[in-house]
CSV table of C-alpha atoms in Angstrom, one decimal:
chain,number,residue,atom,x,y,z
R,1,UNK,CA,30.8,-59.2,-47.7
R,2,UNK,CA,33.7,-60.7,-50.3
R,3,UNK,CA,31.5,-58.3,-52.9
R,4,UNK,CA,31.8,-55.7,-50.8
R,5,UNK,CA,35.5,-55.6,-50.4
R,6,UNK,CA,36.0,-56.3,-53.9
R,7,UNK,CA,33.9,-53.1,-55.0
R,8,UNK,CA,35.6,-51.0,-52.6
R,9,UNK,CA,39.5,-52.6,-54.1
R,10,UNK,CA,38.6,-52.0,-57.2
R,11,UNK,CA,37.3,-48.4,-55.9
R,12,UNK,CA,40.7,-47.4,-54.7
R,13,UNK,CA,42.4,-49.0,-57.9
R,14,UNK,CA,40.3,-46.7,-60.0
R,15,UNK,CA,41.4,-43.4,-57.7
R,16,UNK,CA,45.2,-44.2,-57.6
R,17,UNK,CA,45.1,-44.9,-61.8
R,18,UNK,CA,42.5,-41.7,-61.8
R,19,UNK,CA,45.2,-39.7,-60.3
R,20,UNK,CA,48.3,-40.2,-62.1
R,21,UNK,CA,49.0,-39.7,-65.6
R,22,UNK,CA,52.2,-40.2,-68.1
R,23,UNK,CA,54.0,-37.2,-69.4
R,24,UNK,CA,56.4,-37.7,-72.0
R,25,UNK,CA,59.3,-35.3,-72.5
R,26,UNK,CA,61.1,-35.0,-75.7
R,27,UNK,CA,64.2,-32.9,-76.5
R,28,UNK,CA,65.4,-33.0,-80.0
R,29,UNK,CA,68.4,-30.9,-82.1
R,30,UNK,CA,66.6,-29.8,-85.1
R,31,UNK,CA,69.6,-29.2,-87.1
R,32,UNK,CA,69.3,-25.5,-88.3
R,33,UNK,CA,65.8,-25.1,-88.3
R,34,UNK,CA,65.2,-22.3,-90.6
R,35,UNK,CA,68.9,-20.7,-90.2
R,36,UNK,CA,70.3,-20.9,-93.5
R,37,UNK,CA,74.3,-20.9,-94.1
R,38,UNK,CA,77.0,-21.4,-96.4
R,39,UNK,CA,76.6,-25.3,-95.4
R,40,UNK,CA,73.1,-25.8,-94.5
R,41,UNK,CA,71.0,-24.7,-97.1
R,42,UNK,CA,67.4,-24.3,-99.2
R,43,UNK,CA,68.6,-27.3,-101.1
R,44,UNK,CA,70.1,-29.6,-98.4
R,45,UNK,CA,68.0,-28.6,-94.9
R,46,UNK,CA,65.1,-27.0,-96.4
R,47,UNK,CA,62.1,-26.0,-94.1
R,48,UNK,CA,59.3,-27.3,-95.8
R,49,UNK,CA,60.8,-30.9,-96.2
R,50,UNK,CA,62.2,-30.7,-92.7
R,51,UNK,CA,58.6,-30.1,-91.8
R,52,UNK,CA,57.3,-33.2,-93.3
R,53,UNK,CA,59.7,-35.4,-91.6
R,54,UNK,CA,58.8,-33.6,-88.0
R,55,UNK,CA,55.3,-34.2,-89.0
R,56,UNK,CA,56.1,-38.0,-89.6
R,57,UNK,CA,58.3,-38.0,-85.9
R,58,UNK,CA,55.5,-36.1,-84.1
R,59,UNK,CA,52.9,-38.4,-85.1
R,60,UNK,CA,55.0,-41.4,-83.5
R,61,UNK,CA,56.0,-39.7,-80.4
R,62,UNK,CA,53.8,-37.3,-79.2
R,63,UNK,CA,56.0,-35.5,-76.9
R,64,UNK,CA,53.9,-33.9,-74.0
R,65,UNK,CA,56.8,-31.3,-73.6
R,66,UNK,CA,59.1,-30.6,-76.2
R,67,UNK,CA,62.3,-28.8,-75.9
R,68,UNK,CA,64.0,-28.1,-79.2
R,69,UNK,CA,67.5,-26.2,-79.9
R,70,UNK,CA,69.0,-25.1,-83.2
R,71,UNK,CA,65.8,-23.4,-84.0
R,72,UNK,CA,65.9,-19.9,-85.8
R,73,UNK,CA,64.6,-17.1,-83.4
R,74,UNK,CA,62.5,-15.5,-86.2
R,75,UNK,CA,58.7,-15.8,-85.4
R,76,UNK,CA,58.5,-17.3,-88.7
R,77,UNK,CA,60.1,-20.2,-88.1
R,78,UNK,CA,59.0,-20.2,-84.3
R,79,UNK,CA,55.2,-20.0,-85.2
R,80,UNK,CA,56.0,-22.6,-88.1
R,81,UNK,CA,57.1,-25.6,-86.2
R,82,UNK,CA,53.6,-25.1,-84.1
R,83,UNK,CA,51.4,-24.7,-86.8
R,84,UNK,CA,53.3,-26.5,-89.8
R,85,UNK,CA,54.3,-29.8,-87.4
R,86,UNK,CA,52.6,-30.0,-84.2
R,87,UNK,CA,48.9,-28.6,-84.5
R,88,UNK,CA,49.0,-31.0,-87.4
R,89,UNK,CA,47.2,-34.1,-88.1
R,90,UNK,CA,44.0,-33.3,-85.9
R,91,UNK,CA,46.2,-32.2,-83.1
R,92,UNK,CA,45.2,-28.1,-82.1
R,93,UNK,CA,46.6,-28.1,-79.0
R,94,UNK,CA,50.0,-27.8,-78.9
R,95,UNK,CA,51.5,-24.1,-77.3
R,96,UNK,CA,54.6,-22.3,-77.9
R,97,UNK,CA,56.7,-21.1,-74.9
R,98,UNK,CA,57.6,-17.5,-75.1
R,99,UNK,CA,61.2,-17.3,-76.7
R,100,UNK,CA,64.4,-15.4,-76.0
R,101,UNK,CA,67.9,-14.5,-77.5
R,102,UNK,CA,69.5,-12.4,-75.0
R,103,UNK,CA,73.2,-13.7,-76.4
R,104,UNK,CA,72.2,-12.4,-80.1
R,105,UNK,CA,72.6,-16.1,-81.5
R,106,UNK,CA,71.4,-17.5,-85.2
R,107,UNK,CA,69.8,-20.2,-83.5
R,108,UNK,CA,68.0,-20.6,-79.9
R,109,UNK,CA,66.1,-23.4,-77.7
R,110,UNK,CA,62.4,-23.2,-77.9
R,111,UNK,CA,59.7,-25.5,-75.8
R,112,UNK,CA,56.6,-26.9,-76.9
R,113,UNK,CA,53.6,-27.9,-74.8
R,114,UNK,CA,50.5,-29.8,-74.9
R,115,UNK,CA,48.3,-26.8,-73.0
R,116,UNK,CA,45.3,-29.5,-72.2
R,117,UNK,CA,47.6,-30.8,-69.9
R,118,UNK,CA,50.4,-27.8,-68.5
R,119,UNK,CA,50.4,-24.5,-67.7
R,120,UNK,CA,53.0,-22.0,-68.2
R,121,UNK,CA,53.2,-20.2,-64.5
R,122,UNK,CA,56.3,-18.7,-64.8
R,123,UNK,CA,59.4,-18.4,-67.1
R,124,UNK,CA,62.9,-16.3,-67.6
R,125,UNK,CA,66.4,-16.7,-69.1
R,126,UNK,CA,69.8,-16.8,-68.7
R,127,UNK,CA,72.0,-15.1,-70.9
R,128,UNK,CA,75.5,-16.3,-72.0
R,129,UNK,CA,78.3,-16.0,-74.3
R,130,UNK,CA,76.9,-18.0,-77.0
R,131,UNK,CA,73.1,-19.0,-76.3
R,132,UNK,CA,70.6,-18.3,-73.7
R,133,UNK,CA,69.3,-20.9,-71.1
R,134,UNK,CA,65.6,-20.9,-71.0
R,135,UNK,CA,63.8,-21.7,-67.6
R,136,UNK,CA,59.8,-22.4,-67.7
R,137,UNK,CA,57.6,-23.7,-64.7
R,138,UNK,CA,54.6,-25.5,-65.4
R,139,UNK,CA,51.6,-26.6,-63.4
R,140,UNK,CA,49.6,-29.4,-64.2
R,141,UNK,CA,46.0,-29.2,-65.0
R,142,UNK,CA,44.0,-32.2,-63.2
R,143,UNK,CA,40.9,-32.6,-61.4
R,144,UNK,CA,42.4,-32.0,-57.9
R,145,UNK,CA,43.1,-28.4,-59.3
R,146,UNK,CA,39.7,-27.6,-58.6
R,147,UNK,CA,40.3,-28.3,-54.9
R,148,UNK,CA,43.7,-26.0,-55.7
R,149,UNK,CA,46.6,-29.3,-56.2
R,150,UNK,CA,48.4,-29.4,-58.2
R,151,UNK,CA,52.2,-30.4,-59.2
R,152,UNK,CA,54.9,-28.0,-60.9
R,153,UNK,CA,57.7,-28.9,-63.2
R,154,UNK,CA,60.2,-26.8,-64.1
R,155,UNK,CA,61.6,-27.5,-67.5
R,156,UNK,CA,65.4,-26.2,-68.7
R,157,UNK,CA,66.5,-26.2,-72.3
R,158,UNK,CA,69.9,-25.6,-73.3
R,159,UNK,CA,72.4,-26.1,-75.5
R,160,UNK,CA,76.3,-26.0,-74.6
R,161,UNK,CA,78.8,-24.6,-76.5
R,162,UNK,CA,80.0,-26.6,-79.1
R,163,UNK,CA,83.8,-28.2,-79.7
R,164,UNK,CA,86.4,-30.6,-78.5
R,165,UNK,CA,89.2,-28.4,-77.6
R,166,UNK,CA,89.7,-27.7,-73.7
R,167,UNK,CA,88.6,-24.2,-74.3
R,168,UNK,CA,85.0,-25.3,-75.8
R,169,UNK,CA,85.0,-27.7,-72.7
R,170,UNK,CA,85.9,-24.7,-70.0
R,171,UNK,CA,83.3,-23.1,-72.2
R,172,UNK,CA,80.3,-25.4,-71.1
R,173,UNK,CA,81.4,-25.6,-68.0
R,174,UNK,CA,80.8,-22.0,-67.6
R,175,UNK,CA,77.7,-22.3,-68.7
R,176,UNK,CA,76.4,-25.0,-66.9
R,177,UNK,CA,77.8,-23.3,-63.8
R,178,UNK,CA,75.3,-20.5,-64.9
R,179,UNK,CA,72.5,-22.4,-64.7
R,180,UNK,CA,73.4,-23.8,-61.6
R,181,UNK,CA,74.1,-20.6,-59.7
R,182,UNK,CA,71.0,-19.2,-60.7
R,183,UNK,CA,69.1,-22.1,-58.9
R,184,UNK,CA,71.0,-22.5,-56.5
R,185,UNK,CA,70.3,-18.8,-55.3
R,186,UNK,CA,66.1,-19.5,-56.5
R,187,UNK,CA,67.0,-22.4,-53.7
R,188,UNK,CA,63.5,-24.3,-54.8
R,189,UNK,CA,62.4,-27.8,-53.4
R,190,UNK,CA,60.9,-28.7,-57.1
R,191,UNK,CA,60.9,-30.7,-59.8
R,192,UNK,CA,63.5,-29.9,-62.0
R,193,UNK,CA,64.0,-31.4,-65.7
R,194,UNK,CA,67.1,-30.0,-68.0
R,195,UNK,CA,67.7,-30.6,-71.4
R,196,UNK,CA,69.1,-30.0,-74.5
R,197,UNK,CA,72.3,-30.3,-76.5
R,198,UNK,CA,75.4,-30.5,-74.1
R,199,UNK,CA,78.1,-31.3,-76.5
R,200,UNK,CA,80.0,-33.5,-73.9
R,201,UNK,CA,82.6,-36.0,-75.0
R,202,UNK,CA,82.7,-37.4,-71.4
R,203,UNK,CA,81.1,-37.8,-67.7
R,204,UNK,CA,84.0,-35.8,-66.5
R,205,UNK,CA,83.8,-32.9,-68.2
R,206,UNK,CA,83.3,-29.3,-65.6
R,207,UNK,CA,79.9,-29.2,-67.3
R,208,UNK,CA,78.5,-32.4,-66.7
R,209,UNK,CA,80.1,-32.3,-62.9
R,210,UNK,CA,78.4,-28.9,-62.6
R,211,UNK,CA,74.9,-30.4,-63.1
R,212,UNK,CA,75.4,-33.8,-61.1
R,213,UNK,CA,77.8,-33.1,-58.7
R,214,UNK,CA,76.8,-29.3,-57.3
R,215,UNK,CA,76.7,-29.2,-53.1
R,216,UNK,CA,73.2,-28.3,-53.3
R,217,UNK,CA,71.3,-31.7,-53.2
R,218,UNK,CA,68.0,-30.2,-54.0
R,219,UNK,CA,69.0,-29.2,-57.6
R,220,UNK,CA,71.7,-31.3,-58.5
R,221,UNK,CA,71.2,-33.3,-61.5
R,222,UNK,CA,70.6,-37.4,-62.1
R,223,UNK,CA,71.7,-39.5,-65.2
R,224,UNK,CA,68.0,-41.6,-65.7
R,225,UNK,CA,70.2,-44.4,-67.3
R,226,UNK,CA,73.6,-44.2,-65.1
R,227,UNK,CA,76.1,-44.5,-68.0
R,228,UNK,CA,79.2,-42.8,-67.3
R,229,UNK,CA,82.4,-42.6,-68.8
R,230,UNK,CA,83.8,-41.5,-72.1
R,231,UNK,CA,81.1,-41.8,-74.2
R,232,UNK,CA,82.8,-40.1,-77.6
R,233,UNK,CA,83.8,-42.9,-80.3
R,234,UNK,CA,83.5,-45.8,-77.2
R,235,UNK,CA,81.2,-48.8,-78.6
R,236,UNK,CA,80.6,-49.5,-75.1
R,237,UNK,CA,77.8,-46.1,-75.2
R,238,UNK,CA,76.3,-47.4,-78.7
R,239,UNK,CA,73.0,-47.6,-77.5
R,240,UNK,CA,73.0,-44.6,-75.8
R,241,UNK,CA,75.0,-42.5,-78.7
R,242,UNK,CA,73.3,-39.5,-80.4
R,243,UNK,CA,74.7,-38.1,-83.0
R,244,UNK,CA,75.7,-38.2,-86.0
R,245,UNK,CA,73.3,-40.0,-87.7
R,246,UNK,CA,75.1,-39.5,-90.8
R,247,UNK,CA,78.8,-40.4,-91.9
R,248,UNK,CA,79.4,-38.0,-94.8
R,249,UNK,CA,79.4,-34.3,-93.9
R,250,UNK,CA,77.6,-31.3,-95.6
R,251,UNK,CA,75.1,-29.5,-93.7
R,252,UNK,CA,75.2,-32.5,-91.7
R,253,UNK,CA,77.9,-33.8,-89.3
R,254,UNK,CA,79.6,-37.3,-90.3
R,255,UNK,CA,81.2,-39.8,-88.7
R,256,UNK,CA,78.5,-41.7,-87.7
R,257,UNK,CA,76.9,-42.8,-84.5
R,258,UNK,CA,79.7,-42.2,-81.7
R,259,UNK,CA,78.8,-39.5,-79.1
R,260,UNK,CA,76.7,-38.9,-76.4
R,261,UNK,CA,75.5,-35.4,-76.9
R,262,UNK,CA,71.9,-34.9,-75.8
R,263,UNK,CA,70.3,-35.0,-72.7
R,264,UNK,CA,67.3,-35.0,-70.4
R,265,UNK,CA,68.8,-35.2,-66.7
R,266,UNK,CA,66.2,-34.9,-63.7
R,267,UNK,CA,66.5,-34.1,-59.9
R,268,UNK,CA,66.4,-35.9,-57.1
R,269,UNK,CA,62.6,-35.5,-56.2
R,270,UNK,CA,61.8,-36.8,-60.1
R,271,UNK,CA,63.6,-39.3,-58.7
R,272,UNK,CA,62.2,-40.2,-55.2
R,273,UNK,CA,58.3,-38.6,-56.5
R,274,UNK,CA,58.3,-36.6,-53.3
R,275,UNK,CA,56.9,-33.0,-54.9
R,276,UNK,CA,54.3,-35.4,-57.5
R,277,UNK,CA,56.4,-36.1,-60.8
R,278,UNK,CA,58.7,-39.2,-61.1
R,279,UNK,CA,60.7,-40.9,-63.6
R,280,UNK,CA,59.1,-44.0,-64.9
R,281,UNK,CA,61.5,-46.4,-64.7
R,282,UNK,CA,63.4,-47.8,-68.0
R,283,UNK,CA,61.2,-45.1,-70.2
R,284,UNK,CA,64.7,-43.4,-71.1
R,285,UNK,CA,65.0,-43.8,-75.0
R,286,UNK,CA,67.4,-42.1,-77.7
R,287,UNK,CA,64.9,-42.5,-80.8
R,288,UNK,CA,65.9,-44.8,-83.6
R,289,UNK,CA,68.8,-45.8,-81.7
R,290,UNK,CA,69.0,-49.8,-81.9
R,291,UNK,CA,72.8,-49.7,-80.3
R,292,UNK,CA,73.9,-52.0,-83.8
R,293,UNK,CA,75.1,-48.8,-85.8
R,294,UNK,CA,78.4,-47.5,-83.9
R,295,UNK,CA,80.3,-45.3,-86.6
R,296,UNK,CA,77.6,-46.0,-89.2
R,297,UNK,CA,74.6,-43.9,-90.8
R,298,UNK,CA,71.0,-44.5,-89.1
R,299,UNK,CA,70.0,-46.2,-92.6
R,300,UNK,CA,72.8,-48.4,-92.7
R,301,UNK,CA,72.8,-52.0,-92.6
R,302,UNK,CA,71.7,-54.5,-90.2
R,303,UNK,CA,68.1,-53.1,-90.9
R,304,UNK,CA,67.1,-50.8,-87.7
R,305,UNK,CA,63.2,-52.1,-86.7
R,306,UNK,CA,63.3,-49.9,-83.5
R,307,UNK,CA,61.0,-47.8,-84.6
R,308,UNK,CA,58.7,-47.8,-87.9
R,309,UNK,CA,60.3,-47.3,-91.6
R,310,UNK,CA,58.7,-44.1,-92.4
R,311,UNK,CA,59.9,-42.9,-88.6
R,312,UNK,CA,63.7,-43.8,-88.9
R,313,UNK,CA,64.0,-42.2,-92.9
R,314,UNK,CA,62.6,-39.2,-91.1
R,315,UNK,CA,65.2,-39.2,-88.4
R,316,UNK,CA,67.8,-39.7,-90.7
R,317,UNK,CA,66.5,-36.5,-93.0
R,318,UNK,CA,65.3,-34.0,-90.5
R,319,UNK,CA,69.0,-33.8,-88.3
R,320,UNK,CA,72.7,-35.6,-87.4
R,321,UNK,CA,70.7,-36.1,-83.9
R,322,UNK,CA,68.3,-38.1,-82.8
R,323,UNK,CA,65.8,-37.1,-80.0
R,324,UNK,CA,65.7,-38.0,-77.0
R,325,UNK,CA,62.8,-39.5,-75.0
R,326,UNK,CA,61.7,-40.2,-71.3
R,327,UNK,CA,58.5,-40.3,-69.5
R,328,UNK,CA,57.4,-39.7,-66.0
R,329,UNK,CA,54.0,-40.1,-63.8
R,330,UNK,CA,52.3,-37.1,-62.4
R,331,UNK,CA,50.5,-37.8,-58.7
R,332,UNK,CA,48.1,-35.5,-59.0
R,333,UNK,CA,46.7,-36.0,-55.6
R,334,UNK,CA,50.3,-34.0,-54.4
R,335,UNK,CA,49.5,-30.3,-53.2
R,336,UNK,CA,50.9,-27.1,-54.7
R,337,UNK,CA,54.4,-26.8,-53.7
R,338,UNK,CA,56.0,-24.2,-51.8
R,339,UNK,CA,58.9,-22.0,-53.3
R,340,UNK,CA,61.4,-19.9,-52.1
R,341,UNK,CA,60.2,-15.7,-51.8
R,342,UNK,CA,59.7,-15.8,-48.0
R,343,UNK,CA,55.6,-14.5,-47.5
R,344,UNK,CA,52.7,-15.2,-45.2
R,345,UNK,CA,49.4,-14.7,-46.0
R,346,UNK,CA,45.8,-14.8,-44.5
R,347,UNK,CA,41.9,-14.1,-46.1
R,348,UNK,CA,40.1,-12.3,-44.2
R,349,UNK,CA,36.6,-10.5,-45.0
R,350,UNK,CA,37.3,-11.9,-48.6
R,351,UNK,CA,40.5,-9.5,-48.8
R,352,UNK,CA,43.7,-11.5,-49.4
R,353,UNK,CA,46.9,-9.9,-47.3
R,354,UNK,CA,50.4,-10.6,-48.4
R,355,UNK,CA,53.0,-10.1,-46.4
R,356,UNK,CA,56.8,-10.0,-47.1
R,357,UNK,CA,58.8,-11.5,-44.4
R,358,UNK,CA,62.4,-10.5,-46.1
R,359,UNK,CA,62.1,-7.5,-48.4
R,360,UNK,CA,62.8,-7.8,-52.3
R,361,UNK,CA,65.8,-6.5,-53.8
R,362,UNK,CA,63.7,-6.2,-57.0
R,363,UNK,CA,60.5,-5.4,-57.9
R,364,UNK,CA,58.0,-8.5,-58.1
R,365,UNK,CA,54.7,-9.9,-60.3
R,366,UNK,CA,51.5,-11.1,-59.1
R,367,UNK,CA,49.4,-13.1,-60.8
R,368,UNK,CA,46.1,-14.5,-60.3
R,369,UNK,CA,44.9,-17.7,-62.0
R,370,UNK,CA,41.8,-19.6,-62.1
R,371,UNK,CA,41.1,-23.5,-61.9
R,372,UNK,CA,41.1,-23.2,-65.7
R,373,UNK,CA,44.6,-21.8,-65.7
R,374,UNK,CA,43.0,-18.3,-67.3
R,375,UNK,CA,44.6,-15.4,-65.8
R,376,UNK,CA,42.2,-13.1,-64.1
R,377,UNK,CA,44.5,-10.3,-62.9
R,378,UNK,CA,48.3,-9.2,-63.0
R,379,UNK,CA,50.3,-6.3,-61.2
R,380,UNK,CA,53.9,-5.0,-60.1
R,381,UNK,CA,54.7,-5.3,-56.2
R,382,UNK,CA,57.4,-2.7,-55.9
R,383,UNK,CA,60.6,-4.2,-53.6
R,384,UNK,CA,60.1,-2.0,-51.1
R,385,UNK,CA,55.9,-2.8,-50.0
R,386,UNK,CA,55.8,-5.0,-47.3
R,387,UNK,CA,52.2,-5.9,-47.2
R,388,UNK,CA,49.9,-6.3,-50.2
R,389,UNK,CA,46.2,-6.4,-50.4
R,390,UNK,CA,43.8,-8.0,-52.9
R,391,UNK,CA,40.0,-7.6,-52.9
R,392,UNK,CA,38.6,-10.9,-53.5
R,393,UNK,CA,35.5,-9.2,-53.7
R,394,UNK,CA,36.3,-8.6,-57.6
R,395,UNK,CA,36.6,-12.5,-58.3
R,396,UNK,CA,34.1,-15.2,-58.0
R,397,UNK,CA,33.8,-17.8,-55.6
R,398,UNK,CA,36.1,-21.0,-55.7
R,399,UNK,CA,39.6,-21.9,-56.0
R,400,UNK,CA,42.6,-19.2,-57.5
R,401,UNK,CA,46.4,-20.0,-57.7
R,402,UNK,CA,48.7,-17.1,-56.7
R,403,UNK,CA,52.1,-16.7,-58.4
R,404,UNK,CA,54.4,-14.1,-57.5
R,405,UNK,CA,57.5,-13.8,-59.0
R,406,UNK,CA,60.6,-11.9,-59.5
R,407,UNK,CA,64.0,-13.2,-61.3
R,408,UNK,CA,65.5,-14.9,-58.1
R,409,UNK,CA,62.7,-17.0,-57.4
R,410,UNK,CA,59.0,-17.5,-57.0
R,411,UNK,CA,56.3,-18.3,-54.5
R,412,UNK,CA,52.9,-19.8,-55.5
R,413,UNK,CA,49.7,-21.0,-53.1
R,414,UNK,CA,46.3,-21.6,-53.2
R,415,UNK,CA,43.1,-19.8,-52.0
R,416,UNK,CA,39.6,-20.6,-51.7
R,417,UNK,CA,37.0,-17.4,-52.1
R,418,UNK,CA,34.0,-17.9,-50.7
């Protein structure tokens, strides 16, 4: 009997470990990645020896997601980081996001993802003054996808407008309130991560209230590590301080370690777990950053051991930032969520009717995706159908995911043809 119980313990210890796994989320400031100026140049922020210290940063992190900003937003440079730093050392896996640059900037956010393990459902952007905000929804491959669960992140990358004058602060309040507006109107019980380069001197700064302080409690955002106050020049923040990892200035910033300026901030349900994706606790890092180096260089003395040698002379060559790092557990026993385009729908004589409950005020996408996350059809739903039919006759049997989607929002289920 005592064997019994013991087989069938050790049964449900291997399904709850079976069903979760770690996710690591990166966001790093790449320091004019292939954007050449007056400052930053072939000689002092070169491509090819920035790539060699990514390669060397990579290799020690391997970032699940990676959200990057000061990137050039030629495909040259785009393609390069995948190809040149990620699908490097044995690694062939890593996917690009599709990019944007609505706002005509030199340098945009791009994201990075390990495609064994996400994929891209849906994405869009926001266009501002001075960069875009880039918005991408991921599902998660697992085994319970074949029985159509799954859990969806959706991953924001920004980067606020720079400046310490009250003007660059109304700026990136602006901008935040942006991002907030817009999901505040999707109005999606999801998991939300945003993150990127806010160039905030302080916790009460209009952008930083935007994100954690907006009525909606759904999509307001969470500091992982809880450290408020005036993070610029305080040694209080050391350990938590981003940038500069240099003290002289060229294409570089100087002054040393002394602000708080990048950020990976989460809603409440990576918080609680409740839609399958939760912050693991005390996994917040800023890379390289051993809190002993307040005003100083990342190479200056005492001797940083945080991470390896090779790893900190990279940080301190690639970029005046350092990245930042946190990691969270997928349940992948959680079911597909729900978002916010109002539909019903029923199968009936294998034909799949959609229904719109509210009409559109723009036209929507449908898309059909396997178990594999290989899309098997596409159309336009034009705002003013109210029913829409599918015949699953055209697909084999088994599980799809539906995604339709318009730029307020997006709905996505599961179906089982048989």
């Amino acid at each position: 009997m005592k064997k019994i119980i013991l087989i069938i313990a050790l049964s449900l210890l291997y399904l709850i470990v079976y069903s979760q796994d770690t996710i690591k989320v990166m966001s790093y400031n790449l320091l004019n990645y292939g954007n050449y100026t007056s400052y930053c140049t072939t000689s002092n922020n070169n491509v090819s020896e920035k790539n060699e210290y990514l390669k060397t940063i990579i290799d020690y992190a391997l970032p699940d997601i990676l959200g990057v900003v000061e990137i050039s937003p030629e495909d040259t440079y785009i393609d390069g980081l995948k190809n040149n730093v990620l699908n490097q050392n044995g690694r062939n896996y890593y996917a690009k996001a599709p990019k944007s640059n609505y706002s005509g900037s030199s340098i945009i956010n791009m994201l990075y993802y390990d495609s064994r393990k996400l994929t891209l459902s849906f994405w869009t952007s926001l266009a501002t003054t001075y960069r875009d905000i880039n918005i991408y929804t991921f599902y998660f491959k697992n085994d319970a996808l074949e029985n159509g669960d799954t859990v969806y992140l959706t991953c924001i990358v920004m980067h606020l407008k720079a400046g310490d004058t009250d003007a660059d602060a109304s700026d990136r309040a602006t901008m935040a309130q942006t991002l907030m507006n817009f999901l505040n109107n999707s109005n999606q019980n999801t998991n939300y991560l945003v993150m990127g380069d806010f160039n905030l001197y302080s916790s009460s700064e209009g952008a930083y209230q935007q994100l954690t302080n907006f009525s909606n409690a759904n999509i307001r955002f969470y500091d992982f590590i809880n450290k408020y106050g005036d993070w610029s020049n305080n040694a209080y923040f050391s350990p938590y301080h981003s940038q500069s990892t240099h003290t002289t200035s060229d294409c570089f910033s100087g002054g040393g370690l002394d602000d708080r300026f990048d950020f990976i901030l989460g809603n409440i349900n990576t918080i609680t777990g409740a839609k399958g994706f939760k912050y693991l606790a005390d996994s917040y890092t800023t890379l390289g950053q051993d809190g002993q180096h307040f005003n100083k260089g990342l190479l200056d003395s005492p001797t940083n051991s945080t991470v390896p040698s090779d790893v900190l002379e990279a940080l301190y060559g690639n970029s005046d930032h350092l990245p930042i790092i946190a990691k969270f557990i997928v349940d992948n026993t959680m079911s597909v969520n729900d978002y916010s385009l109002p539909i019903d729908y029923y199968l009936i004589d294998n034909k799949l009717y959609i229904n719109f409950i509210n009409p559109s005020y723009t036209d929507m996408s449908i898309k059909i995706l396997d178990v594999q996350g290989r899309q098997v059809y596409t159309d336009q739903i034009s705002s003013d159908i109210q029913q829409y039919i599918l015949d699953m006759n055209n697909y084999n049997k088994g599980v799809y995911l539906i995604d339709i989607y318009n730029n307020t929002g997006f709905t996505s289920f599961k179906i089982l043809n048989f």
